[in-house]
Coordinates of C-alpha atoms in Angstrom, one line a residue:
Chain A
M70 CA 0.0 0.0 0.0
S71 CA 2.0 2.9 -1.2
V72 CA -0.8 5.5 -1.4
T73 CA -0.5 8.6 0.7
P74 CA -3.4 8.7 3.2
K75 CA -5.7 11.7 2.8
Y76 CA -5.8 14.0 5.8
L77 CA -9.4 15.1 6.3
T78 CA -9.4 17.2 9.5
G79 CA -10.6 20.7 8.8
D80 CA -11.4 20.0 5.1
K81 CA -15.2 20.2 5.1
A82 CA -15.6 19.3 1.4
A83 CA -13.3 16.3 1.7
I84 CA -15.2 15.1 4.7
Q85 CA -18.6 15.4 3.0
E86 CA -17.3 13.5 0.0
F87 CA -15.9 10.9 2.3
L88 CA -19.2 10.4 4.2
D89 CA -21.1 10.2 0.9
K90 CA -19.1 7.3 -0.3
Y91 CA -20.2 4.8 2.4
D92 CA -23.5 3.3 3.7
V93 CA -21.8 1.4 6.5
F94 CA -19.2 2.4 9.1
L95 CA -17.4 -0.3 11.1
F96 CA -16.0 1.1 14.3
D97 CA -13.2 -0.1 16.4
C98 CA -14.0 1.1 19.9
D99 CA -11.1 1.6 22.3
G100 CA -8.8 4.3 20.9
V101 CA -11.5 5.5 18.5
L102 CA -14.7 6.2 20.6
W103 CA -13.0 6.2 24.0
S104 CA -9.8 5.3 25.9
G105 CA -10.3 3.0 28.8
D106 CA -13.2 4.5 30.6
L107 CA -13.0 8.0 29.2
I108 CA -15.2 8.8 26.2
F109 CA -13.7 11.2 23.7
E110 CA -15.4 14.6 23.2
G111 CA -17.8 14.5 20.3
T112 CA -18.1 10.7 20.0
V113 CA -21.8 10.6 20.8
E114 CA -22.5 13.5 18.4
T115 CA -20.6 11.9 15.6
L116 CA -22.3 8.6 15.8
E117 CA -25.7 10.4 16.1
M118 CA -24.8 12.4 12.9
L119 CA -24.0 9.2 11.0
R120 CA -27.2 7.5 12.1
Q121 CA -29.2 10.6 11.1
K122 CA -27.6 10.4 7.6
G123 CA -28.9 6.9 7.5
K124 CA -25.6 5.1 7.9
Q125 CA -25.4 1.6 9.4
V126 CA -23.1 1.7 12.4
V127 CA -21.3 -1.5 13.6
F128 CA -19.0 -1.8 16.6
V129 CA -16.2 -4.3 16.0
T130 CA -13.9 -4.8 19.0
N131 CA -11.1 -7.2 19.8
N132 CA -11.7 -6.8 23.5
S133 CA -12.5 -10.3 24.5
T134 CA -13.0 -9.6 28.2
K135 CA -16.5 -8.3 27.6
S136 CA -19.5 -10.0 26.0
R137 CA -21.7 -8.2 23.5
A138 CA -24.2 -7.6 26.4
D139 CA -21.4 -6.1 28.5
Y140 CA -20.5 -3.9 25.5
K141 CA -24.0 -2.7 25.0
K142 CA -24.0 -1.7 28.7
K143 CA -20.7 0.1 28.4
L144 CA -21.9 1.9 25.3
A145 CA -25.1 2.9 27.1
T146 CA -23.1 4.2 30.2
L147 CA -21.1 6.4 27.8
G148 CA -24.3 7.7 26.3
I149 CA -24.1 5.7 23.0
P150 CA -27.3 3.9 22.1
A151 CA -26.7 0.6 20.4
D152 CA -28.4 -2.6 19.6
I153 CA -26.7 -5.9 20.6
E154 CA -26.8 -7.0 17.0
E155 CA -24.6 -4.0 16.0
I156 CA -21.9 -5.3 18.3
F157 CA -19.2 -7.8 17.2
S158 CA -16.6 -8.7 19.8
S159 CA -13.8 -11.2 19.3
S160 CA -15.3 -13.4 22.1
Y161 CA -18.5 -13.6 20.0
S162 CA -16.5 -14.2 16.8
A163 CA -14.5 -17.0 18.5
S164 CA -17.6 -18.6 19.9
I165 CA -19.4 -18.7 16.5
Y166 CA -16.3 -20.2 15.0
I167 CA -16.1 -23.0 17.6
S168 CA -19.8 -23.8 17.5
R169 CA -20.6 -23.4 13.8
I170 CA -17.3 -23.9 11.8
L171 CA -15.0 -26.2 13.7
S172 CA -16.0 -29.8 13.3
L173 CA -15.2 -31.2 16.7
P174 CA -15.6 -34.9 17.5
P175 CA -18.5 -35.4 20.0
T176 CA -16.0 -36.5 22.7
K177 CA -13.8 -33.4 22.2
R178 CA -16.2 -30.5 22.4
K179 CA -15.0 -28.8 25.5
V180 CA -13.0 -25.5 25.5
F181 CA -10.2 -24.7 27.9
V182 CA -10.4 -20.9 28.3
L183 CA -7.6 -18.5 29.2
G184 CA -9.6 -15.4 29.5
E185 CA -12.4 -13.4 31.3
S186 CA -16.1 -13.6 31.5
G187 CA -16.9 -12.1 28.1
I188 CA -15.6 -15.3 26.5
E189 CA -17.6 -17.4 28.9
Q190 CA -20.8 -15.6 28.2
E191 CA -20.5 -15.9 24.5
L192 CA -19.6 -19.6 24.7
T193 CA -22.6 -20.2 26.9
A194 CA -24.8 -18.3 24.4
E195 CA -23.6 -20.7 21.7
S196 CA -24.0 -23.8 24.0
V197 CA -20.3 -24.6 23.9
P198 CA -19.1 -26.3 27.1
F199 CA -15.9 -24.9 28.7
I200 CA -13.6 -25.1 31.7
G201 CA -10.9 -22.7 33.0
G202 CA -11.8 -19.0 32.4
T203 CA -12.8 -17.3 35.6
D204 CA -13.1 -20.5 37.7
P205 CA -11.2 -19.5 40.9
S206 CA -9.8 -23.0 41.4
Y207 CA -7.3 -22.1 38.7
N208 CA -6.1 -19.1 40.5
R209 CA -3.3 -20.8 42.4
T210 CA 0.4 -21.5 42.3
I211 CA 1.5 -24.7 40.6
T212 CA 2.5 -27.4 43.1
P213 CA 5.2 -30.1 42.7
A214 CA 2.4 -32.7 42.5
D215 CA 0.7 -30.9 39.6
Y216 CA 3.5 -31.6 37.1
G217 CA 3.1 -35.4 37.3
Q218 CA -0.7 -35.2 37.3
I219 CA -0.7 -33.0 34.2
V220 CA 1.7 -35.2 32.4
S221 CA -0.1 -38.4 33.3
G222 CA -3.5 -36.9 32.3
D223 CA -4.9 -37.1 35.8
R224 CA -8.6 -36.3 35.6
S225 CA -8.3 -33.9 38.5
L226 CA -6.4 -31.5 36.2
I227 CA -6.7 -32.7 32.6
D228 CA -10.2 -33.1 31.2
P229 CA -10.1 -35.6 28.3
E230 CA -13.1 -33.9 26.6
V231 CA -11.1 -30.7 25.9
G232 CA -10.6 -30.3 22.2
V233 CA -10.0 -26.5 22.0
V234 CA -7.8 -24.1 23.8
L235 CA -9.1 -20.5 23.4
V236 CA -6.9 -17.7 24.5
G237 CA -8.1 -14.1 25.1
L238 CA -7.0 -11.4 27.4
D239 CA -6.7 -12.9 30.9
F240 CA -6.0 -10.5 33.8
H241 CA -5.6 -13.7 35.9
I242 CA -3.0 -15.4 33.8
N243 CA -0.6 -17.7 35.8
Y244 CA 1.9 -20.4 35.3
L245 CA -0.5 -23.3 36.0
K246 CA -3.0 -22.1 33.3
L247 CA -0.2 -21.8 30.8
A248 CA 1.1 -25.3 31.6
L249 CA -2.4 -26.7 31.2
A250 CA -3.0 -24.9 28.0
Y251 CA 0.2 -26.2 26.6
H252 CA -0.5 -29.8 27.6
Y253 CA -4.0 -29.6 26.1
I254 CA -2.5 -28.4 22.8
Q255 CA 0.1 -31.1 22.9
R256 CA -2.7 -33.6 23.4
G257 CA -4.3 -32.4 20.2
A258 CA -6.5 -29.5 21.2
V259 CA -7.1 -26.8 18.5
F260 CA -5.1 -23.6 19.4
L261 CA -7.4 -20.5 19.0
A262 CA -7.2 -16.9 20.1
T263 CA -9.9 -14.3 20.3
N264 CA -7.3 -11.9 19.1
V265 CA -3.5 -11.4 19.3
D266 CA -3.2 -7.7 20.0
S267 CA 0.1 -7.1 21.6
T268 CA -1.1 -4.2 23.7
L269 CA -4.2 -2.9 25.4
P270 CA -4.6 0.9 25.6
N271 CA -5.5 2.2 29.0
A272 CA -5.0 5.4 31.1
G273 CA -3.3 7.0 28.1
S274 CA -0.7 4.3 27.8
L275 CA -0.3 0.7 26.9
F276 CA -0.8 -2.5 28.9
P277 CA -0.4 -6.2 28.0
G278 CA -2.9 -7.3 25.3
A279 CA -4.4 -10.7 24.5
G280 CA -1.4 -11.5 22.3
T281 CA 0.8 -11.5 25.4
I282 CA -1.3 -14.3 26.9
S283 CA -0.8 -16.5 23.8
A284 CA 2.8 -15.5 23.3
P285 CA 4.2 -17.9 26.0
L286 CA 2.4 -20.8 24.2
V287 CA 3.7 -19.7 20.8
K288 CA 7.2 -19.6 22.3
M289 CA 6.7 -23.2 23.7
L290 CA 5.3 -24.4 20.4
G291 CA 8.4 -23.2 18.4
G292 CA 6.6 -20.3 16.9
R293 CA 3.3 -21.9 16.0
E294 CA 0.6 -19.1 16.1
P295 CA -3.0 -19.6 17.2
V296 CA -5.8 -19.2 14.7
S297 CA -7.0 -15.7 15.7
L298 CA -10.7 -14.8 15.4
G299 CA -10.3 -11.1 16.0
K300 CA -9.3 -8.3 13.7
P301 CA -7.6 -8.5 11.3
S302 CA -8.9 -12.1 10.9
Q303 CA -11.3 -12.3 8.1
A304 CA -13.4 -14.8 10.1
M305 CA -14.7 -11.7 11.9
M306 CA -15.4 -9.9 8.6
E307 CA -17.3 -12.9 7.3
A308 CA -19.5 -12.8 10.4
V309 CA -20.2 -9.0 10.1
C310 CA -20.9 -9.2 6.4
G311 CA -23.0 -12.3 6.8
K312 CA -25.2 -10.5 9.3
F313 CA -25.7 -7.2 7.5
R314 CA -25.3 -8.3 3.9
F315 CA -23.9 -4.9 2.8
E316 CA -21.9 -4.1 -0.2
R317 CA -18.3 -4.2 0.9
G318 CA -17.4 -1.3 -1.5
R319 CA -19.9 0.9 0.4
A320 CA -18.4 0.1 3.8
C321 CA -15.6 1.8 5.7
M322 CA -13.5 0.6 8.6
V323 CA -12.6 3.2 11.2
G324 CA -9.8 2.4 13.7
D325 CA -6.6 3.5 15.4
R326 CA -4.4 0.5 14.7
L327 CA -2.8 -0.3 11.4
D328 CA -2.0 -4.0 12.1
T329 CA -5.5 -4.8 13.2
D330 CA -8.2 -2.3 12.2
I331 CA -6.8 -0.9 8.9
R332 CA -5.5 -4.3 7.8
F333 CA -8.9 -5.8 8.6
G334 CA -10.6 -3.3 6.3
I335 CA -8.1 -3.6 3.5
E336 CA -7.9 -7.4 3.5
G337 CA -11.7 -7.5 3.8
G338 CA -12.0 -5.6 0.5
L339 CA -14.0 -2.7 2.1
G340 CA -14.4 0.5 0.1
G341 CA -12.4 2.5 2.6
T342 CA -10.4 2.8 5.8
L343 CA -10.2 5.7 8.1
A344 CA -7.6 6.0 10.8
V345 CA -7.8 8.2 13.9
L346 CA -4.9 9.7 15.9
T347 CA -6.5 9.1 19.4
G348 CA -5.2 5.6 19.8
V349 CA -2.1 3.4 19.3
N350 CA -0.6 4.5 16.0
S351 CA 0.9 7.9 15.1
K352 CA 0.6 10.1 12.0
D353 CA 4.1 8.9 11.1
D354 CA 2.9 5.3 11.2
F355 CA -0.1 6.2 8.9
L356 CA 2.2 7.9 6.4
R357 CA 5.0 5.4 6.4
G358 CA 3.5 2.1 7.5
E359 CA 3.5 -1.0 5.5
V360 CA -0.3 -0.9 5.8
R361 CA -1.8 2.5 5.3
P362 CA -5.3 3.9 5.7
A363 CA -7.1 5.6 2.8
A364 CA -7.7 8.6 5.0
Y365 CA -7.1 9.9 8.5
V366 CA -8.3 12.5 11.0
D367 CA -7.0 13.8 14.3
G368 CA -10.1 12.5 16.1
L369 CA -13.4 11.0 15.2
K370 CA -15.3 14.2 16.1
D371 CA -13.6 15.9 13.1
L372 CA -16.2 14.2 10.9
L373 CA -18.8 16.4 12.4
E374 CA -17.7 19.1 10.1
G375 CA -19.3 17.1 7.3
A376 CA -22.7 17.1 9.0
Chain B
M145 CA 27.4 -27.5 10.8
S146 CA 27.0 -30.3 8.3
V147 CA 29.1 -32.9 10.2
T148 CA 27.5 -36.2 11.2
P149 CA 27.6 -36.5 15.0
K150 CA 29.5 -39.6 16.1
Y151 CA 27.4 -42.1 18.1
L152 CA 29.5 -43.3 21.1
T153 CA 27.2 -45.6 23.0
G154 CA 28.6 -49.1 23.2
D155 CA 31.8 -48.2 21.4
K156 CA 34.5 -48.5 24.1
A157 CA 37.4 -47.4 22.0
A158 CA 35.6 -44.3 20.7
I159 CA 34.5 -43.4 24.3
Q160 CA 38.1 -43.7 25.6
E161 CA 39.4 -41.6 22.7
F162 CA 36.7 -39.0 23.4
L163 CA 37.5 -38.8 27.1
D164 CA 41.2 -38.5 26.4
K165 CA 40.6 -35.4 24.3
Y166 CA 39.4 -33.2 27.1
D167 CA 40.5 -31.9 30.5
V168 CA 37.3 -30.1 31.3
F169 CA 33.7 -31.1 31.0
L170 CA 30.9 -28.5 31.3
F171 CA 27.6 -30.2 32.2
D172 CA 24.1 -29.0 31.6
C173 CA 22.2 -30.5 34.6
D174 CA 18.4 -31.0 33.9
G175 CA 18.0 -33.5 31.2
V176 CA 21.6 -34.7 31.5
L177 CA 22.3 -35.6 35.1
W178 CA 18.6 -35.7 36.2
S179 CA 15.1 -34.9 35.1
G180 CA 13.1 -32.8 37.6
D181 CA 13.8 -34.5 41.0
L182 CA 14.8 -37.9 39.5
I183 CA 18.5 -38.6 39.1
F184 CA 19.5 -40.7 36.1
E185 CA 21.0 -44.1 36.8
G186 CA 24.8 -43.9 36.6
T187 CA 25.1 -40.1 36.9
V188 CA 27.0 -40.2 40.2
E189 CA 29.4 -42.9 39.0
T190 CA 30.1 -41.1 35.7
L191 CA 31.0 -37.9 37.4
E192 CA 33.1 -39.8 39.9
M193 CA 34.9 -41.6 37.0
L194 CA 35.7 -38.3 35.3
R195 CA 37.0 -36.8 38.6
Q196 CA 39.2 -39.9 39.1
K197 CA 40.6 -39.3 35.7
G198 CA 41.6 -35.8 36.8
K199 CA 39.0 -34.0 34.7
Q200 CA 37.6 -30.7 35.8
V201 CA 33.8 -30.8 36.2
V202 CA 31.7 -27.7 35.9
F203 CA 27.9 -27.5 36.2
V204 CA 26.4 -24.9 33.9
T205 CA 22.7 -24.4 34.3
N206 CA 20.1 -22.1 32.9
N207 CA 17.8 -22.7 35.8
S208 CA 17.5 -19.3 37.4
T209 CA 15.1 -20.3 40.1
K210 CA 18.0 -21.7 42.2
S211 CA 21.1 -19.9 43.5
R212 CA 24.5 -21.6 43.3
A213 CA 24.1 -22.5 47.0
D214 CA 20.6 -24.1 46.2
Y215 CA 22.3 -26.1 43.4
K216 CA 25.1 -27.3 45.6
K217 CA 22.4 -28.6 48.0
K218 CA 20.4 -30.2 45.2
L219 CA 23.6 -31.9 43.9
A220 CA 24.4 -33.1 47.5
T221 CA 20.9 -34.5 47.9
L222 CA 21.3 -36.5 44.7
G223 CA 24.6 -37.8 46.0
I224 CA 26.8 -35.6 43.8
P225 CA 29.6 -33.8 45.6
A226 CA 30.3 -30.4 44.2
D227 CA 32.0 -27.2 45.2
I228 CA 30.0 -24.0 44.9
E229 CA 32.8 -22.6 42.6
E230 CA 32.1 -25.4 40.1
I231 CA 28.5 -24.2 39.7
F232 CA 27.4 -21.6 37.1
S233 CA 23.7 -20.7 37.1
S234 CA 22.1 -18.1 34.8
S235 CA 21.0 -16.2 37.9
Y236 CA 24.7 -15.9 38.9
S237 CA 25.7 -15.0 35.4
A238 CA 23.0 -12.3 35.2
S239 CA 24.0 -10.9 38.6
I240 CA 27.7 -10.6 37.6
Y241 CA 26.7 -8.9 34.4
I242 CA 24.6 -6.3 36.2
S243 CA 27.1 -5.6 38.9
R244 CA 30.4 -5.7 37.0
I245 CA 29.6 -5.1 33.3
L246 CA 26.6 -2.8 33.0
S247 CA 27.5 0.8 33.8
L248 CA 24.3 2.0 35.5
P249 CA 24.0 5.6 36.7
P250 CA 24.0 5.8 40.5
T251 CA 20.3 6.8 40.5
K252 CA 19.3 3.8 38.4
R253 CA 20.9 0.8 40.1
K254 CA 17.8 -1.1 41.2
V255 CA 16.6 -4.2 39.4
F256 CA 13.0 -5.1 38.9
V257 CA 12.9 -8.9 39.1
L258 CA 10.5 -11.3 37.4
G259 CA 11.7 -14.5 39.0
E260 CA 12.3 -16.7 42.0
S261 CA 14.6 -16.6 45.0
G262 CA 17.6 -17.9 43.1
I263 CA 17.9 -14.6 41.3
E264 CA 17.4 -12.7 44.6
Q265 CA 20.1 -14.6 46.3
E266 CA 22.7 -14.0 43.6
L267 CA 21.8 -10.3 43.3
T268 CA 22.2 -10.0 47.1
A269 CA 25.6 -11.7 46.9
E270 CA 26.7 -9.1 44.3
S271 CA 25.2 -6.2 46.4
V272 CA 22.7 -5.3 43.7
P273 CA 19.5 -3.8 45.1
F274 CA 16.2 -5.2 43.7
I275 CA 12.4 -5.1 44.0
G276 CA 9.8 -7.5 42.8
G277 CA 10.9 -11.1 42.7
T278 CA 9.2 -13.2 45.5
D279 CA 7.8 -10.1 47.3
P280 CA 4.3 -11.3 48.0
S281 CA 2.8 -7.8 47.6
Y282 CA 3.1 -8.3 43.8
N283 CA 1.0 -11.5 43.9
R284 CA -2.3 -9.9 43.3
T285 CA -4.7 -9.0 40.5
I286 CA -4.3 -5.7 38.8
T287 CA -6.9 -3.1 40.0
P288 CA -8.5 -0.3 37.9
A289 CA -6.5 2.2 40.0
D290 CA -3.2 0.6 39.2
Y291 CA -3.3 1.6 35.5
G292 CA -3.3 5.3 36.2
Q293 CA -0.7 5.0 38.9
I294 CA 1.6 3.0 36.7
V295 CA 1.3 5.4 33.9
S296 CA 1.8 8.5 36.1
G297 CA 4.8 6.9 37.8
D298 CA 3.2 6.9 41.2
R299 CA 5.8 6.0 43.8
S300 CA 3.5 3.3 45.3
L301 CA 4.0 1.2 42.2
I302 CA 6.9 2.7 40.1
D303 CA 10.3 3.0 41.7
P304 CA 12.3 5.7 39.9
E305 CA 15.6 4.0 40.8
V306 CA 14.8 0.9 38.7
G307 CA 17.3 0.8 35.8
V308 CA 17.1 -2.9 34.9
V309 CA 14.3 -5.4 34.3
L310 CA 15.6 -9.0 34.8
V311 CA 13.4 -11.8 33.7
G312 CA 13.9 -15.4 34.7
L313 CA 11.5 -18.3 35.3
D314 CA 8.7 -17.0 37.5
F315 CA 6.2 -19.5 38.8
H316 CA 4.2 -16.5 40.1
I317 CA 4.0 -14.6 36.9
N318 CA 0.9 -12.4 36.7
Y319 CA -0.6 -9.5 34.7
L320 CA 0.5 -6.8 37.2
K321 CA 4.1 -7.9 37.1
L322 CA 4.1 -8.0 33.3
A323 CA 2.6 -4.5 33.2
L324 CA 5.2 -3.1 35.6
A325 CA 8.1 -4.7 33.7
Y326 CA 6.8 -3.2 30.4
H327 CA 6.5 0.2 31.9
Y328 CA 10.0 0.1 33.5
I329 CA 11.4 -0.9 30.1
Q330 CA 9.5 2.0 28.4
R331 CA 11.0 4.3 31.0
G332 CA 14.4 3.3 29.9
A333 CA 15.3 0.2 32.0
V334 CA 17.7 -2.3 30.4
F335 CA 15.8 -5.5 29.4
L336 CA 17.7 -8.6 30.6
A337 CA 16.9 -12.3 30.9
T338 CA 18.6 -14.9 32.9
N339 CA 17.9 -17.2 29.9
V340 CA 15.2 -17.6 27.3
D341 CA 14.6 -21.4 27.2
S342 CA 11.2 -22.0 25.8
T343 CA 10.5 -25.0 27.9
L344 CA 11.4 -26.5 31.3
P345 CA 11.7 -30.3 31.4
N346 CA 9.8 -31.9 34.3
A347 CA 8.0 -35.1 35.1
G348 CA 9.1 -36.5 31.8
S349 CA 7.5 -33.7 29.8
L350 CA 7.8 -30.0 29.2
F351 CA 6.5 -27.0 31.1
P352 CA 6.8 -23.3 30.5
G353 CA 10.5 -22.1 30.6
A354 CA 12.0 -18.7 31.4
G355 CA 11.5 -17.7 27.8
T356 CA 7.8 -17.8 28.2
I357 CA 8.0 -15.1 31.0
S358 CA 9.9 -12.7 28.7
A359 CA 7.8 -13.6 25.6
P360 CA 4.8 -11.3 26.5
L361 CA 7.2 -8.4 26.9
V362 CA 9.0 -9.2 23.6
K363 CA 5.5 -9.2 22.0
M364 CA 4.6 -5.8 23.5
L365 CA 8.0 -4.4 22.4
G366 CA 7.4 -5.4 18.8
G367 CA 9.9 -8.2 18.8
R368 CA 12.7 -6.7 20.8
E369 CA 14.5 -9.5 22.6
P370 CA 16.1 -9.2 26.0
V371 CA 19.9 -9.6 26.4
S372 CA 20.1 -13.1 27.7
L373 CA 22.8 -14.1 30.2
G374 CA 22.2 -17.9 30.1
K375 CA 23.3 -20.5 27.6
P376 CA 23.9 -20.0 24.7
S377 CA 25.0 -16.5 25.6
Q378 CA 28.7 -16.2 25.6
A379 CA 28.5 -13.9 28.6
M380 CA 28.2 -17.1 30.6
M381 CA 31.1 -18.8 28.8
E382 CA 33.3 -15.8 29.5
A383 CA 32.5 -16.1 33.2
V384 CA 33.2 -19.8 33.2
C385 CA 36.5 -19.5 31.3
G386 CA 37.5 -16.4 33.3
K387 CA 37.3 -18.5 36.5
F388 CA 39.0 -21.7 35.4
R389 CA 41.3 -20.3 32.7
F390 CA 41.2 -23.6 30.8
E391 CA 42.2 -24.1 27.2
R392 CA 38.9 -24.0 25.3
G393 CA 40.2 -26.7 22.8
R394 CA 40.5 -29.1 25.8
A395 CA 37.0 -28.5 27.0
C396 CA 33.7 -30.3 26.1
M397 CA 30.1 -29.1 26.6
V398 CA 27.7 -31.9 27.5
G399 CA 24.0 -31.2 27.1
D400 CA 20.6 -32.3 25.9
R401 CA 19.5 -29.1 24.0
L402 CA 20.9 -28.1 20.6
D403 CA 19.7 -24.5 20.8
T404 CA 21.2 -23.8 24.2
D405 CA 23.9 -26.3 25.3
I406 CA 25.3 -27.4 22.0
R407 CA 25.2 -24.0 20.5
F408 CA 26.8 -22.6 23.6
G409 CA 29.8 -25.0 23.2
I410 CA 30.2 -24.5 19.5
E411 CA 30.0 -20.7 19.6
G412 CA 32.3 -20.7 22.6
G413 CA 34.9 -22.4 20.5
L414 CA 35.2 -25.4 22.8
G415 CA 37.1 -28.5 21.6
G416 CA 33.9 -30.6 21.6
T417 CA 30.3 -31.1 22.3
L418 CA 28.4 -34.2 23.5
A419 CA 24.7 -34.5 23.4
V420 CA 22.6 -36.9 25.4
L421 CA 19.2 -38.4 24.5
T422 CA 17.7 -38.1 28.1
G423 CA 16.4 -34.6 27.6
V424 CA 14.6 -32.3 25.2
N425 CA 16.1 -33.1 21.8
S426 CA 15.9 -36.4 19.9
K427 CA 18.4 -38.4 17.8
D428 CA 16.7 -37.0 14.7
D429 CA 17.3 -33.5 16.0
F430 CA 21.0 -34.3 16.5
L431 CA 21.4 -35.8 13.0
R432 CA 19.5 -33.2 11.1
G433 CA 19.5 -30.1 13.2
E434 CA 21.0 -26.8 12.0
V435 CA 23.2 -27.0 15.1
R436 CA 24.8 -30.5 15.6
P437 CA 26.9 -32.0 18.4
A438 CA 30.2 -33.5 17.6
A439 CA 29.1 -36.7 19.4
Y440 CA 26.1 -38.2 21.2
V441 CA 25.2 -41.0 23.6
D442 CA 21.9 -42.5 24.7
G443 CA 22.6 -41.4 28.2
L444 CA 25.5 -39.9 30.2
K445 CA 26.2 -43.3 31.9
D446 CA 27.3 -44.7 28.6
L447 CA 30.6 -42.9 29.2
L448 CA 31.3 -45.4 32.0
E449 CA 32.4 -47.9 29.4
G450 CA 35.5 -45.7 28.9
A451 CA 36.5 -46.0 32.5

């Protein structure tokens, strides 16, 4: 992608032309609409403006710690009205992939989860059985006895029905869980990740993302990466397009990250990509990156000038 | 390295010729002398045989969870007499590197440790101040308030004197510690690892090694690796050779891992390398690997035939 991204901020005509080109806007959330728990000025008004223009708005997030229901609640708290069907989280995408696309043998249908309740809720909604996750019995230090029991496949630690290891962001990651995940994979479990973002924006800086929870396993597996169901994986794009049946050429992906959001839009063959400077990547990244957005603005609210 | 490794097991003449070539034997421990807490049959006798032939024996281990004193105790428990000076652990190697080689400004001399007591003991022996490590106050879940405090450099969480992040095997790894380590590195701390082994052999299988504790940070740092002070790092070889002042051509490295032990011996210009089949790598690895030992045996005890 050697095009130079178009800078739209302050250019009313260019913004109007940009808005007219699309019927659907897919939004990354964190870094675009808000940062952590702080909503950006103008977010609510911008989304409202788009809806008034008759645009379809879709929220596409790699945050696996929340379910779609959690997200709807978060959006409401911040003053953003949204329907649950407009929300696509990586935990939802992963759950759909497991329940509808993976062909698991009947005796291997259980998922060992490294992650938070968002994954659990979406797996439950798809009737996929799971262990691990937020179960507090896993929040402990590994003991000398555990090693032998894990290796021998003792039922107290190793569930023979586990056929999938699903890794998302886990604020309770520990050595025992990593050891169990590795042994399930070595026993043949499919290695999936909700997403592999290296970092998670919070408090104006970066913290470990979901990719840091799968990284130890990738290291142990000699570099073998999980199948990721979050952006930029096209599994998520298929789910979004399957639901709304829009024309891809009339859709635009809006995000702050080149390697997830912008790549997601480009590889999905969307009509456009818009990057914002309120998140992870910088203007320099946009102008010189290997992956480049078609256009960029300082912040989402700059689109209001095209109202 | 396209030589074909020589198989010595059962070949008395070849073993005797092999033993005669060296005055010094550097031994990896786990996977060579023992596995986990189980000593291999013939280990004690083989080491005794070598000592009786006047060979210098050195124990070189990447296990950072133990100090040299801990190792001497472990060796004694297993019936292997050893002097503390014969033991080189990656925690010792890292401590020497920090205290004697790194030129840290006087206000940045503290080390943030991700690891166990072996590292703490060796840092203490070298009078290097540290925080983190086994301090139980770090064994907790990250809280919403932590994010802002870490970012703002609040003294309750961020110590401005930290100039080094040292990562070893940490059985108590958690999200908070990873977040702190990342922020110290972003604030300019030197990123070191005792070693970056991907796996740790135990109970006849593999568990997460020290490299899985640094892997999340490497992921967050866009692929930037720590300076590793364990095998195959030549920092450790310099320390070993500096102490014993032996002729490298008359020394042989004995180990089970191609990517650490055998590479360590080859890159260190030792006269020979001997691989054993009681650890991580297989015969196929030895014969077809990118890095290959000069010779290999089924197990260390096979050398007894050359007594």
